[in-house]
CSV table of C-alpha atoms and ligand atoms in Angstrom, one decimal:
chain,number,residue,atom,x,y,z
A,1,MET,CA,72.0,54.5,32.2
A,2,GLN,CA,72.5,57.6,31.6
A,3,TRP,CA,71.3,60.1,29.5
A,4,GLY,CA,72.7,63.6,27.1
A,5,ALA,CA,75.4,61.2,25.1
A,6,ARG,CA,78.0,64.2,23.8
A,7,SER,CA,78.6,63.6,19.8
A,8,ASP,CA,82.3,62.6,19.8
A,9,THR,CA,83.6,63.9,16.5
A,10,GLY,CA,87.0,63.0,16.4
A,11,CYS,CA,87.4,60.9,13.3
A,12,ASP,CA,90.7,58.8,13.2
A,13,LYS,CA,90.2,56.9,9.8
A,14,PRO,CA,90.2,58.1,6.3
A,15,LEU,CA,86.9,59.1,4.5
A,16,LYS,CA,85.3,56.5,1.5
A,17,ALA,CA,83.8,58.9,-0.6
A,18,LEU,CA,80.5,57.3,-2.7
A,19,GLU,CA,82.0,56.3,-6.6
A,20,PRO,CA,80.5,57.8,-9.3
A,21,GLY,CA,77.1,55.6,-10.0
A,22,GLY,CA,76.6,55.8,-6.3
A,23,SER,CA,78.8,52.5,-5.6
A,24,VAL,CA,80.4,52.2,-3.0
A,25,ALA,CA,84.4,53.0,-2.5
A,26,GLY,CA,85.1,48.8,-1.4
A,27,GLY,CA,81.9,48.4,-1.0
A,28,PRO,CA,80.3,44.5,-2.9
A,29,ALA,CA,82.2,44.7,-6.1
A,30,ALA,CA,85.5,44.9,-4.4
A,31,ARG,CA,84.3,42.4,-1.3
A,32,VAL,CA,86.8,39.5,0.3
A,33,LEU,CA,84.0,37.6,1.3
A,34,GLN,CA,84.5,34.1,3.6
A,35,SER,CA,81.7,31.4,2.7
A,36,ARG,CA,80.6,28.7,4.8
A,37,ASP,CA,82.6,26.3,4.4
A,38,GLY,CA,85.3,29.8,5.8
A,39,THR,CA,86.7,29.5,2.5
A,40,ASP,CA,87.2,32.9,0.1
A,41,GLN,CA,85.2,34.0,-1.9
A,42,ARG,CA,85.2,37.0,-3.9
A,43,SER,CA,81.6,39.1,-5.0
A,44,PRO,CA,81.7,39.7,-9.2
A,45,ALA,CA,82.4,43.0,-10.0
A,46,ASP,CA,80.1,43.4,-13.0
A,47,GLY,CA,76.5,42.7,-11.1
A,48,THR,CA,75.6,39.2,-11.2
A,49,PRO,CA,74.4,37.8,-8.1
A,50,GLY,CA,77.7,37.0,-5.5
A,51,LEU,CA,77.2,35.2,-1.8
A,52,ARG,CA,75.4,38.7,-0.9
A,53,GLU,CA,73.8,40.6,-3.8
A,54,ASP,CA,71.1,37.5,-3.9
A,55,ASN,CA,68.4,38.4,-5.5
A,56,VAL,CA,65.7,37.3,-3.4
A,57,LEU,CA,66.9,39.8,-0.1
A,58,ALA,CA,67.7,42.7,-2.3
A,59,PRO,CA,64.7,43.9,-3.7
A,60,ARG,CA,66.4,46.4,-6.1
A,61,ARG,CA,69.5,45.7,-7.4
A,62,TYR,CA,72.5,46.8,-5.5
A,63,ASP,CA,73.9,49.4,-8.9
A,64,GLY,CA,73.7,53.5,-7.3
A,65,ARG,CA,71.2,54.5,-10.3
A,66,ARG,CA,67.9,54.4,-8.4
A,67,MET,CA,69.3,55.2,-5.4
A,68,SER,CA,67.9,58.4,-4.3
A,69,ASN,CA,69.9,60.0,-1.2
A,70,ASN,CA,73.0,58.6,1.2
A,71,ALA,CA,69.8,57.9,3.9
A,72,GLU,CA,68.4,55.2,0.7
A,73,SER,CA,72.0,53.6,0.1
A,74,PHE,CA,72.2,53.1,3.7
A,75,GLU,CA,68.5,51.7,3.9
A,76,HIS,CA,69.3,49.6,0.5
A,77,TRP,CA,72.7,48.0,2.4
A,78,ILE,CA,70.9,47.1,5.6
A,79,ARG,CA,68.2,45.9,4.4
A,80,THR,CA,70.2,43.5,2.6
A,81,SER,CA,74.0,42.8,2.2
A,82,PHE,CA,74.3,43.8,6.0
A,83,VAL,CA,71.6,41.2,6.9
A,84,GLN,CA,73.6,38.5,4.3
A,85,MET,CA,77.4,39.4,6.0
A,86,ASN,CA,74.5,39.0,10.2
A,87,THR,CA,73.7,35.8,9.0
A,88,GLU,CA,76.5,34.1,7.7
A,89,LEU,CA,78.8,35.0,11.1
A,90,GLU,CA,76.0,33.0,12.7
A,91,GLU,CA,75.9,30.3,11.2
A,92,LEU,CA,79.6,30.0,11.8
A,93,TYR,CA,79.7,30.7,15.2
A,94,PHE,CA,76.5,28.5,15.1
A,95,ALA,CA,78.4,25.9,13.5
A,96,GLN,CA,81.2,25.2,16.0
A,97,GLN,CA,81.0,23.7,19.4
A,98,ASP,CA,80.9,26.5,22.0
A,99,ARG,CA,78.3,28.6,20.0
A,100,SER,CA,79.2,32.0,22.5
A,101,ARG,CA,83.3,31.5,20.9
A,102,VAL,CA,83.0,35.0,18.8
A,103,ILE,CA,86.1,36.4,17.8
A,104,GLY,CA,88.5,35.6,16.1
A,105,VAL,CA,85.5,34.0,13.6
A,106,GLY,CA,84.8,34.8,10.5
A,107,GLU,CA,87.5,37.9,11.0
A,108,SER,CA,86.8,39.3,7.3
A,109,ILE,CA,83.2,38.9,7.2
A,110,LYS,CA,82.7,41.6,11.0
A,111,HIS,CA,86.0,43.7,8.5
A,112,ALA,CA,83.1,43.9,5.1
A,113,LEU,CA,80.6,44.8,7.6
A,114,ARG,CA,82.4,47.4,9.7
A,115,ASP,CA,83.9,49.2,6.1
A,116,GLU,CA,81.1,49.1,4.3
A,117,GLY,CA,79.2,50.7,7.1
A,118,HIS,CA,81.2,52.6,7.8
A,119,THR,CA,81.2,54.1,4.0
A,120,HIS,CA,78.0,54.9,3.9
A,121,VAL,CA,78.1,56.5,7.6
A,122,ILE,CA,80.3,59.1,6.0
A,123,ALA,CA,78.3,60.0,3.6
A,124,LEU,CA,75.7,61.1,6.1
A,125,ARG,CA,77.3,62.7,8.2
A,126,ALA,CA,78.5,64.9,5.4
A,127,GLU,CA,75.1,65.5,4.4
A,128,GLY,CA,74.3,65.8,8.1
A,129,ASN,CA,70.9,66.3,6.7
A,130,THR,CA,67.9,65.0,9.7
A,131,GLY,CA,65.8,67.4,8.7
A,132,GLU,CA,63.7,65.0,5.3
A,133,GLY,CA,61.2,64.5,7.9
A,134,PHE,CA,60.3,62.0,11.2
A,135,ASP,CA,60.3,59.1,8.7
A,136,SER,CA,63.8,60.0,7.8
A,137,ALA,CA,65.4,60.8,10.7
A,138,PHE,CA,63.8,58.2,12.4
A,139,GLY,CA,65.4,55.7,9.5
A,140,VAL,CA,69.3,56.8,9.3
A,141,LEU,CA,68.6,57.1,13.8
A,142,GLY,CA,67.0,53.2,13.0
A,143,ASN,CA,70.2,52.2,10.7
A,144,VAL,CA,73.3,53.7,12.2
A,145,GLY,CA,71.6,51.5,15.7
A,146,LEU,CA,71.6,48.7,13.9
A,147,TYR,CA,75.2,48.8,12.6
A,148,LEU,CA,76.1,48.9,16.3
A,149,GLY,CA,74.1,46.6,17.5
A,150,ALA,CA,76.0,44.4,14.6
A,151,LEU,CA,79.6,45.5,15.4
A,152,ARG,CA,78.9,45.1,19.4
A,153,ARG,CA,77.5,41.3,19.0
A,154,HIS,CA,80.3,40.5,16.7
A,155,GLU,CA,82.8,42.1,19.2
A,156,LEU,CA,84.0,44.9,17.5
A,157,THR,CA,83.1,47.1,19.8
A,158,ASN,CA,82.6,46.1,24.0
A,159,PRO,CA,81.5,48.9,26.5
A,160,ALA,CA,83.2,46.6,27.8
A,161,ARG,CA,86.1,47.4,27.5
A,162,GLU,CA,86.6,50.3,26.1
A,163,GLU,CA,85.5,54.2,27.5
A,164,ARG,CA,84.3,55.3,24.6
A,165,SER,CA,82.7,53.6,20.7
A,166,PRO,CA,85.2,53.2,18.7
A,167,PHE,CA,83.1,53.9,15.8
A,168,PRO,CA,83.1,58.5,16.7
A,169,GLU,CA,81.8,59.0,12.9
A,170,ALA,CA,78.5,56.8,13.2
A,171,SER,CA,77.9,58.0,17.0
A,172,SER,CA,78.1,61.1,15.9
A,173,LEU,CA,75.5,61.0,13.5
A,174,ALA,CA,73.6,57.8,15.9
A,175,VAL,CA,73.4,61.0,17.9
A,176,HIS,CA,72.5,63.6,15.7
A,177,CYS,CA,69.5,62.2,14.2
A,178,GLY,CA,68.7,61.0,18.2
A,179,ALA,CA,69.2,64.3,19.4
A,180,SER,CA,66.6,66.2,16.9
A,181,LEU,CA,64.1,63.3,16.9
A,182,GLY,CA,64.2,63.7,21.8
A,183,MET,CA,65.3,59.8,21.2
A,184,ALA,CA,68.0,58.2,22.7
A,185,PRO,CA,70.5,57.4,20.0
A,186,ARG,CA,70.3,54.0,19.0
A,187,PHE,CA,68.1,51.4,17.1
A,188,ALA,CA,64.4,51.3,19.4
A,189,THR,CA,62.2,48.3,19.6
A,190,ALA,CA,59.8,49.9,16.9
A,191,HIS,CA,62.4,50.0,14.5
A,192,LEU,CA,62.7,46.6,14.4
A,193,THR,CA,58.4,46.0,15.2
A,194,ILE,CA,56.2,49.2,14.3
A,195,HIS,CA,57.9,51.3,12.9
A,196,ASN,CA,59.6,48.4,10.5
A,197,ARG,CA,58.0,48.9,7.4
A,198,ALA,CA,58.3,45.9,5.2
A,199,ARG,CA,59.1,46.1,1.7
A,200,ALA,CA,57.4,43.5,-0.6
A,201,GLY,CA,57.5,41.4,2.8
A,202,LEU,CA,60.4,41.9,4.0
A,203,ARG,CA,61.0,43.4,7.5
A,204,LYS,CA,63.9,45.2,8.6
A,205,SER,CA,66.4,42.0,10.9
A,206,PHE,CA,69.7,41.4,11.0
A,207,THR,CA,69.6,38.0,10.0
A,208,SER,CA,67.5,36.8,7.8
A,209,LEU,CA,67.1,33.3,9.8
A,210,ALA,CA,63.9,32.0,10.2
A,211,ASP,CA,63.7,32.4,14.1
A,212,GLU,CA,64.6,36.3,14.9
A,213,PHE,CA,61.5,36.6,12.0
A,214,LEU,CA,59.5,34.7,14.4
A,215,PHE,CA,60.7,37.2,17.5
A,216,ILE,CA,59.9,40.4,15.6
A,217,ASP,CA,57.2,39.9,14.1
A,218,GLU,CA,55.1,38.1,17.2
A,219,ASN,CA,57.0,41.0,18.8
A,220,THR,CA,55.6,43.8,16.2
A,221,ARG,CA,51.6,41.7,17.0
A,222,GLY,CA,52.4,41.9,21.0
A,223,ILE,CA,52.8,45.1,21.1
A,224,LEU,CA,49.8,45.7,18.5
A,225,SER,CA,47.9,44.1,21.3
A,226,LEU,CA,48.5,46.2,24.0
A,227,GLN,CA,49.2,49.7,22.1
A,228,ARG,CA,45.0,47.7,20.7
A,229,ALA,CA,44.2,46.8,25.1
A,230,ALA,CA,45.4,50.4,26.5
A,231,ASP,CA,43.6,51.6,23.4
A,232,ALA,CA,39.8,50.4,24.9
A,233,LEU,CA,41.8,51.2,28.5
A,234,THR,CA,42.2,55.2,27.5
A,235,SER,CA,38.6,55.5,26.1
A,236,ILE,CA,37.3,54.6,29.5
A,237,VAL,CA,38.8,56.7,30.7
A,238,HIS,CA,37.1,59.2,28.9
A,239,LEU,CA,34.1,57.6,29.0
A,240,GLY,CA,34.1,57.7,33.2
A,241,VAL,CA,34.4,53.4,34.2
A,242,SER,CA,30.5,54.5,35.5
A,243,ASN,CA,28.8,54.9,31.8
A,244,PRO,CA,27.3,51.6,31.1
A,245,ALA,CA,29.2,51.9,27.4
A,246,ALA,CA,32.1,51.5,28.6
A,247,ASP,CA,31.0,47.9,28.5
A,248,VAL,CA,32.4,47.5,24.5
A,249,MET,CA,35.6,48.9,25.6
A,250,PHE,CA,36.3,46.2,28.7
A,251,GLU,CA,35.4,43.8,26.0
A,252,ALA,CA,38.0,45.6,23.5
A,253,ALA,CA,40.6,45.1,25.9
A,254,LYS,CA,39.8,41.4,26.9
A,255,HIS,CA,39.7,41.0,23.2
A,256,SER,CA,43.9,41.9,22.9
A,257,LEU,CA,44.6,41.2,26.1
A,258,GLN,CA,43.8,37.5,24.7
A,259,GLU,CA,45.2,37.5,21.3
A,260,MET,CA,48.5,39.0,23.6
A,261,ILE,CA,48.2,35.6,25.8
A,262,GLN,CA,48.9,33.5,22.2
A,263,VAL,CA,51.3,35.9,20.6
A,264,ASN,CA,53.2,34.0,24.2
A,265,ARG,CA,52.0,31.0,23.5
A,266,ARG,CA,53.1,31.5,20.1
A,267,LEU,CA,56.7,32.7,21.3
A,268,ALA,CA,57.5,29.0,23.7
A,269,ALA,CA,55.5,26.9,21.1
A,270,SER,CA,57.7,27.2,17.9
A,271,LEU,CA,61.1,29.7,18.6
A,272,ASP,CA,64.4,27.9,19.1
A,273,VAL,CA,65.8,28.2,22.2
A,274,GLU,CA,69.3,27.9,20.7
A,275,ARG,CA,68.9,30.3,17.1
A,276,PHE,CA,66.9,33.0,20.1
A,277,PHE,CA,69.9,32.5,22.3
A,278,HIS,CA,72.9,32.4,20.4
A,279,CYS,CA,71.8,34.3,17.4
A,280,VAL,CA,68.8,37.0,17.7
A,281,ARG,CA,69.6,38.1,21.5
A,282,PRO,CA,72.6,38.9,21.3
A,283,TYR,CA,71.7,42.2,19.0
A,284,TYR,CA,70.2,43.3,22.0
A,285,LYS,CA,73.2,44.1,24.4
A,286,PRO,CA,73.2,47.3,25.5
A,287,TYR,CA,76.8,49.7,22.7
A,288,ARG,CA,78.2,52.5,23.4
A,289,VAL,CA,77.1,55.6,22.0
A,290,GLY,CA,80.2,58.1,22.2
A,291,ARG,CA,81.2,57.7,25.8
A,292,LEU,CA,78.7,56.9,27.5
A,293,GLU,CA,76.9,53.1,27.2
A,294,TYR,CA,73.1,52.8,26.2
A,295,ARG,CA,71.0,49.5,27.1
A,296,GLY,CA,69.6,47.7,24.5
A,297,ALA,CA,66.0,47.6,22.9
A,298,ASN,CA,63.8,44.9,24.8
A,299,ALA,CA,60.2,44.6,23.2
A,300,GLY,CA,58.9,46.6,26.7
A,301,ASP,CA,60.3,50.0,24.8
A,302,PHE,CA,56.3,51.0,23.4
A,303,SER,CA,54.6,53.1,26.1
A,304,GLY,CA,51.0,51.0,25.8
A,305,ILE,CA,52.9,48.3,27.8
A,306,ASN,CA,52.8,51.1,30.5
A,307,GLU,CA,49.3,52.5,30.1
A,308,LEU,CA,47.6,49.3,30.9
A,309,ASP,CA,49.8,49.3,34.2
A,310,LEU,CA,48.7,52.7,35.2
A,311,LEU,CA,45.8,53.2,34.0
A,312,LEU,CA,44.7,49.4,35.4
A,313,GLY,CA,46.1,50.8,38.2
A,314,LEU,CA,48.6,47.3,39.3
A,315,CYS,CA,51.4,50.1,39.4
A,316,ARG,CA,51.8,53.5,40.0
A,317,ALA,CA,53.5,56.6,38.9
A,318,ASN,CA,54.4,57.7,42.4
A,319,ASP,CA,56.0,54.3,43.1
A,320,PRO,CA,60.1,55.2,42.9
A,321,TYR,CA,60.0,52.1,41.8
A,322,TYR,CA,58.0,52.0,38.7
A,323,GLY,CA,58.4,55.9,38.7
A,324,GLN,CA,61.9,55.5,37.6
A,325,LEU,CA,61.5,53.1,35.3
A,326,LEU,CA,59.4,54.9,33.5
A,327,VAL,CA,61.6,58.1,33.2
A,328,ASP,CA,65.2,54.7,31.9
A,329,LYS,CA,62.8,54.1,29.5
A,330,LEU,CA,60.5,57.3,28.3
A,331,LEU,CA,63.5,57.8,25.8
A,332,PHE,CA,63.8,54.3,23.6
A,333,MET,CA,60.2,55.7,23.1
A,334,LEU,CA,58.4,57.1,20.4
A,335,PRO,CA,57.8,60.9,20.2
A,336,GLY,CA,53.8,60.4,20.1
A,337,ASP,CA,54.9,57.6,22.9
A,338,GLN,CA,56.8,59.6,25.2
A,339,ALA,CA,53.6,62.1,25.2
A,340,ARG,CA,51.0,59.6,25.0
A,341,LEU,CA,52.9,58.2,28.9
A,342,LYS,CA,53.0,61.7,30.3
A,343,GLU,CA,49.9,62.2,29.4
A,344,CYS,CA,48.4,58.9,30.8
A,345,MET,CA,50.8,59.8,34.2
A,346,THR,CA,48.9,62.3,35.0
A,347,ARG,CA,45.0,60.3,34.6
A,348,ARG,CA,43.5,58.2,38.6
A,349,SER,CA,43.4,54.9,37.5
A,350,LEU,CA,40.6,52.5,37.5
A,351,LEU,CA,40.9,51.4,40.3
A,352,ASP,CA,41.2,54.0,42.7
A,353,GLU,CA,38.1,55.3,40.6
A,354,LEU,CA,35.6,52.2,41.3
A,355,LEU,CA,37.2,51.3,44.8
A,356,GLU,CA,36.1,55.4,45.6
A,357,LEU,CA,32.6,54.6,43.8
A,358,LEU,CA,32.5,50.9,46.0
A,359,PRO,CA,31.2,51.7,49.2
A,360,GLU,CA,28.0,53.9,47.8
A,361,HIS,CA,27.9,51.9,44.5
A,362,ALA,CA,28.2,48.5,44.7
A,363,ALA,CA,25.5,47.2,44.7
A,364,THR,CA,23.9,48.5,41.4
A,365,ASP,CA,24.0,47.2,38.1
A,366,TRP,CA,26.6,49.0,36.9
A,367,PHE,CA,29.3,48.9,38.7
A,368,GLN,CA,28.5,45.0,39.8
A,369,ARG,CA,29.0,44.8,35.1
A,370,ASN,CA,31.6,47.1,34.6
A,371,ALA,CA,33.6,46.2,38.4
A,372,ARG,CA,33.7,42.2,37.1
A,373,ALA,CA,35.3,43.6,33.2
A,374,PHE,CA,37.6,44.6,34.7
A,375,LEU,CA,38.5,42.4,37.3
A,376,GLU,CA,38.4,40.9,34.0
A,377,VAL,CA,41.3,42.4,32.0
A,378,CYS,CA,42.8,42.7,35.2
A,379,GLY,CA,43.6,38.9,35.4
A,380,LEU,CA,44.2,38.4,31.7
A,381,PHE,CA,46.6,41.1,32.9
A,382,GLY,CA,48.3,39.4,34.9
A,383,ARG,CA,47.9,36.1,32.8
A,384,THR,CA,50.2,38.0,30.1
A,385,ALA,CA,52.7,38.6,32.4
A,386,ALA,CA,53.1,36.0,34.0
A,387,GLN,CA,53.6,34.1,30.6
A,388,HIS,CA,56.5,36.6,30.1
A,389,HIS,CA,58.1,35.8,32.6
A,390,ASP,CA,57.9,32.5,33.6
A,391,GLU,CA,57.5,31.0,30.4
A,392,LEU,CA,59.3,33.4,28.3
A,393,VAL,CA,62.4,34.5,30.6
A,394,LYS,CA,62.9,31.8,31.9
A,395,ARG,CA,63.3,29.2,28.1
A,396,PHE,CA,64.6,31.9,25.9
A,397,ILE,CA,66.5,33.6,28.8
A,398,GLU,CA,67.6,32.4,32.5
A,399,ARG,CA,68.0,27.8,31.8
A,400,PRO,CA,70.2,28.4,28.5
A,401,ALA,CA,72.1,30.8,30.4
A,402,ALA,CA,73.0,29.1,33.1
A,403,ARG,CA,74.4,26.5,31.3
A,404,LEU,CA,77.0,29.1,30.4
A,405,GLY,CA,80.2,29.6,32.7
A,406,GLU,CA,79.1,33.9,34.5
A,407,GLU,CA,82.4,35.2,32.1
A,408,GLN,CA,80.1,34.0,29.2
A,409,SER,CA,77.5,35.4,30.9
A,410,GLN,CA,78.9,39.0,30.7
A,411,GLY,CA,76.7,41.5,29.2
A,412,LEU,CA,73.9,39.2,28.3
A,413,THR,CA,70.5,41.3,28.8
A,414,ALA,CA,69.1,44.2,27.3
A,415,SER,CA,69.5,46.4,29.6
A,416,GLY,CA,73.0,45.8,31.3
A,417,PRO,CA,73.1,44.5,34.9
A,418,PRO,CA,73.8,40.6,36.1
A,419,LEU,CA,71.1,38.3,34.6
A,420,PRO,CA,69.9,37.8,38.5
A,421,VAL,CA,69.2,41.9,38.9
A,422,LEU,CA,67.8,41.2,35.8
A,423,LEU,CA,65.5,38.7,36.9
A,424,ARG,CA,64.6,40.1,40.0
A,425,ALA,CA,63.5,42.8,38.7
A,426,LEU,CA,61.2,41.4,36.4
A,427,GLU,CA,60.2,39.7,38.6
A,428,VAL,CA,58.5,42.4,40.8
A,429,LEU,CA,57.3,43.7,37.2
A,430,ARG,CA,55.3,40.4,36.7
A,431,ASP,CA,53.7,40.1,40.5
A,432,LEU,CA,52.5,43.8,40.6
A,433,ARG,CA,51.3,43.2,37.2
A,434,VAL,CA,49.4,39.7,39.0
A,435,ALA,CA,48.5,42.2,42.1
A,436,ALA,CA,50.9,39.0,44.1
A,437,ASP,CA,49.9,39.2,47.9
A,438,ARG,CA,53.8,40.3,48.4
A,439,PRO,CA,54.0,42.0,51.8
A,440,ASP,CA,57.3,43.5,51.0
A,441,ILE,CA,55.9,45.8,47.7
A,442,ALA,CA,53.4,48.1,46.9
A,443,THR,CA,51.0,44.9,45.2
A,444,ARG,CA,46.8,46.2,45.0
A,445,HIS,CA,46.8,42.8,45.8
A,446,ARG,CA,44.0,44.1,48.6
A,447,ASP,CA,42.2,46.8,46.9
A,448,LEU,CA,41.2,44.0,43.9
A,449,ALA,CA,40.1,41.4,46.1
A,450,ARG,CA,38.0,44.2,48.3
A,451,LEU,CA,36.5,44.6,44.7
A,452,ARG,CA,36.2,41.0,43.9
A,453,ALA,CA,34.5,41.2,47.3
A,454,ALA,CA,31.7,43.5,45.6
A,455,LEU,CA,30.2,41.4,43.5
A,456,ARG,CA,27.0,39.8,43.5
B,501,LIG,C1,61.0,35.3,23.1
B,501,LIG,C2,60.2,35.9,23.6
B,501,LIG,C3,60.6,36.7,24.2
B,501,LIG,C4,61.8,37.3,25.5
B,501,LIG,C5,62.4,36.0,26.1
B,501,LIG,C6,61.7,37.8,26.4
B,501,LIG,C7,62.4,38.8,27.6
B,501,LIG,C8,62.6,39.8,28.4
B,501,LIG,C9,63.5,40.3,28.8
B,501,LIG,C10,64.7,39.0,29.2
B,501,LIG,C11,63.5,41.9,29.7
B,501,LIG,C12,63.9,42.4,30.1
B,501,LIG,C13,64.8,43.1,29.2
B,501,LIG,C14,66.8,43.2,29.1
B,501,LIG,O1,67.5,42.8,28.1
B,501,LIG,O2,66.9,44.7,29.7
B,501,LIG,C15,62.0,42.0,28.3
B,501,LIG,C16,61.4,42.6,28.5
B,501,LIG,C17,60.3,43.5,28.4
B,501,LIG,N1,60.4,42.7,27.4
B,501,LIG,FE1,60.2,40.9,27.0
B,501,LIG,N2,60.5,38.8,25.6
B,501,LIG,C18,59.9,38.4,24.8
B,501,LIG,C19,59.4,38.8,24.4
B,501,LIG,C20,58.5,39.4,24.9
B,501,LIG,C21,56.7,39.6,23.7
B,501,LIG,C22,56.6,38.9,22.4
B,501,LIG,C23,56.8,41.2,24.1
B,501,LIG,C24,54.7,41.8,24.3
B,501,LIG,C25,55.2,43.3,23.6
B,501,LIG,C26,57.5,41.4,26.0
B,501,LIG,C27,57.3,42.7,25.9
B,501,LIG,C28,58.6,43.3,27.4
B,501,LIG,C29,58.4,44.0,28.1
B,501,LIG,C30,57.9,44.9,28.1
B,501,LIG,C31,59.5,44.3,28.5
B,501,LIG,C32,59.9,45.5,29.7
B,501,LIG,C33,59.6,44.6,31.1
B,501,LIG,C34,58.3,45.0,31.4
B,501,LIG,O3,57.5,46.0,31.5
B,501,LIG,O4,58.0,44.3,31.6
B,501,LIG,N3,58.4,40.8,25.5
B,501,LIG,N4,61.7,40.7,28.1
């Protein structure tokens, strides 16, 4: 993975302007559409709802008068027409015998998506304003990222066959926003989960497919659960692991991890494998911004999961493998999360604290109580990690990928490496978190066993 992307500002297309009154030139009024049955349909120019101007998806009319600025206009497009076009394309792909076939399907919709998004990008890039506060710049970064992610999904760009992004304006807008925020210049998990502000209940998404919303909502709940567990353990750092009052925070951590277990169960039981694999996951592929390729977002791009790893002591920042993983994911996190993770890396783990106290204090009530609670938290955390790998990754990625040929499996993962390599890396993380008895990696298996042996 590479950082510090150079902004790619060469513009090879004529700029489209916003029309007087705010409607986008070549936008909804003039758009040629392809419906589900493949026929072309034209969105009416008189403002009556057309194929895309669906009032369910568009809480505000796209008439420009209520759009206060370019950023809001882009936001509205992303929440309405963009979603509708992606959904229509997904239905076209999904209806085919070969659901992975994308090239040559729904071309007029793809071109409308590309051109309408481009118009918004041009207006925002010309405005050059990321100074309206964090939320505004973060929102634009997410929207341009969703746009580029969709272009990648629909094969209008593919890093494997290009040396630079064919979308230089979107790239330079993304780089500008990303650099000003201190984040990678692409959409991050937070854009679709914990910083995905609902408008009258509607969250941002690529499509309006039920399975995408299920995935986004459960990922959000999962991240929130792990964040709560991490908050609880952070309180114990300040209390000290020998503090009798730590019991309430161990309880809070256990409760949050039990919620995470429920999230994973719901996903495993309710998410449709085919829909997820063919219509949701492909939006999380890597893509180029300027010349550099950035890995896709995944639900792990928040600090809470690593705070848990480090505070429990199951993973260590001085382990070269794990330390590199932390460095690699830092810029995919919100700046606040980056700061939390960096601070957490300077802490001593609760496990190391307990092991140091063990020889002298193992017989005391506080040691017995807190060591037991600590081991319970570790057990629950390990269960969430095992679920992630053995149920979610296996069921939703590994098995469906096995049914595809090698060529179609390429570019399947969010981080980019071939699937078997990614699976081995995820297996290592699972085994660190369950403290497996694996001599080839530095798990805490023996240390946990020592602690367990000290319990009455
Ligand atoms: C259907 C559900 C899910 C599937 C199929 C899935 C699959 C994956 C895959 C394949 C990766 C590796 C990223 C890549 O492609 O390069 C990953 C990473 C990750 N996912 Fe999930 N995931 C799911 C849901 C969740 C949920 C609900 C959470 C909890 C918040 C989560 C947490 C993580 C974390 C923390 C990582 C980073 C690697 C790690 O630290 O373990 N995932 N996931």
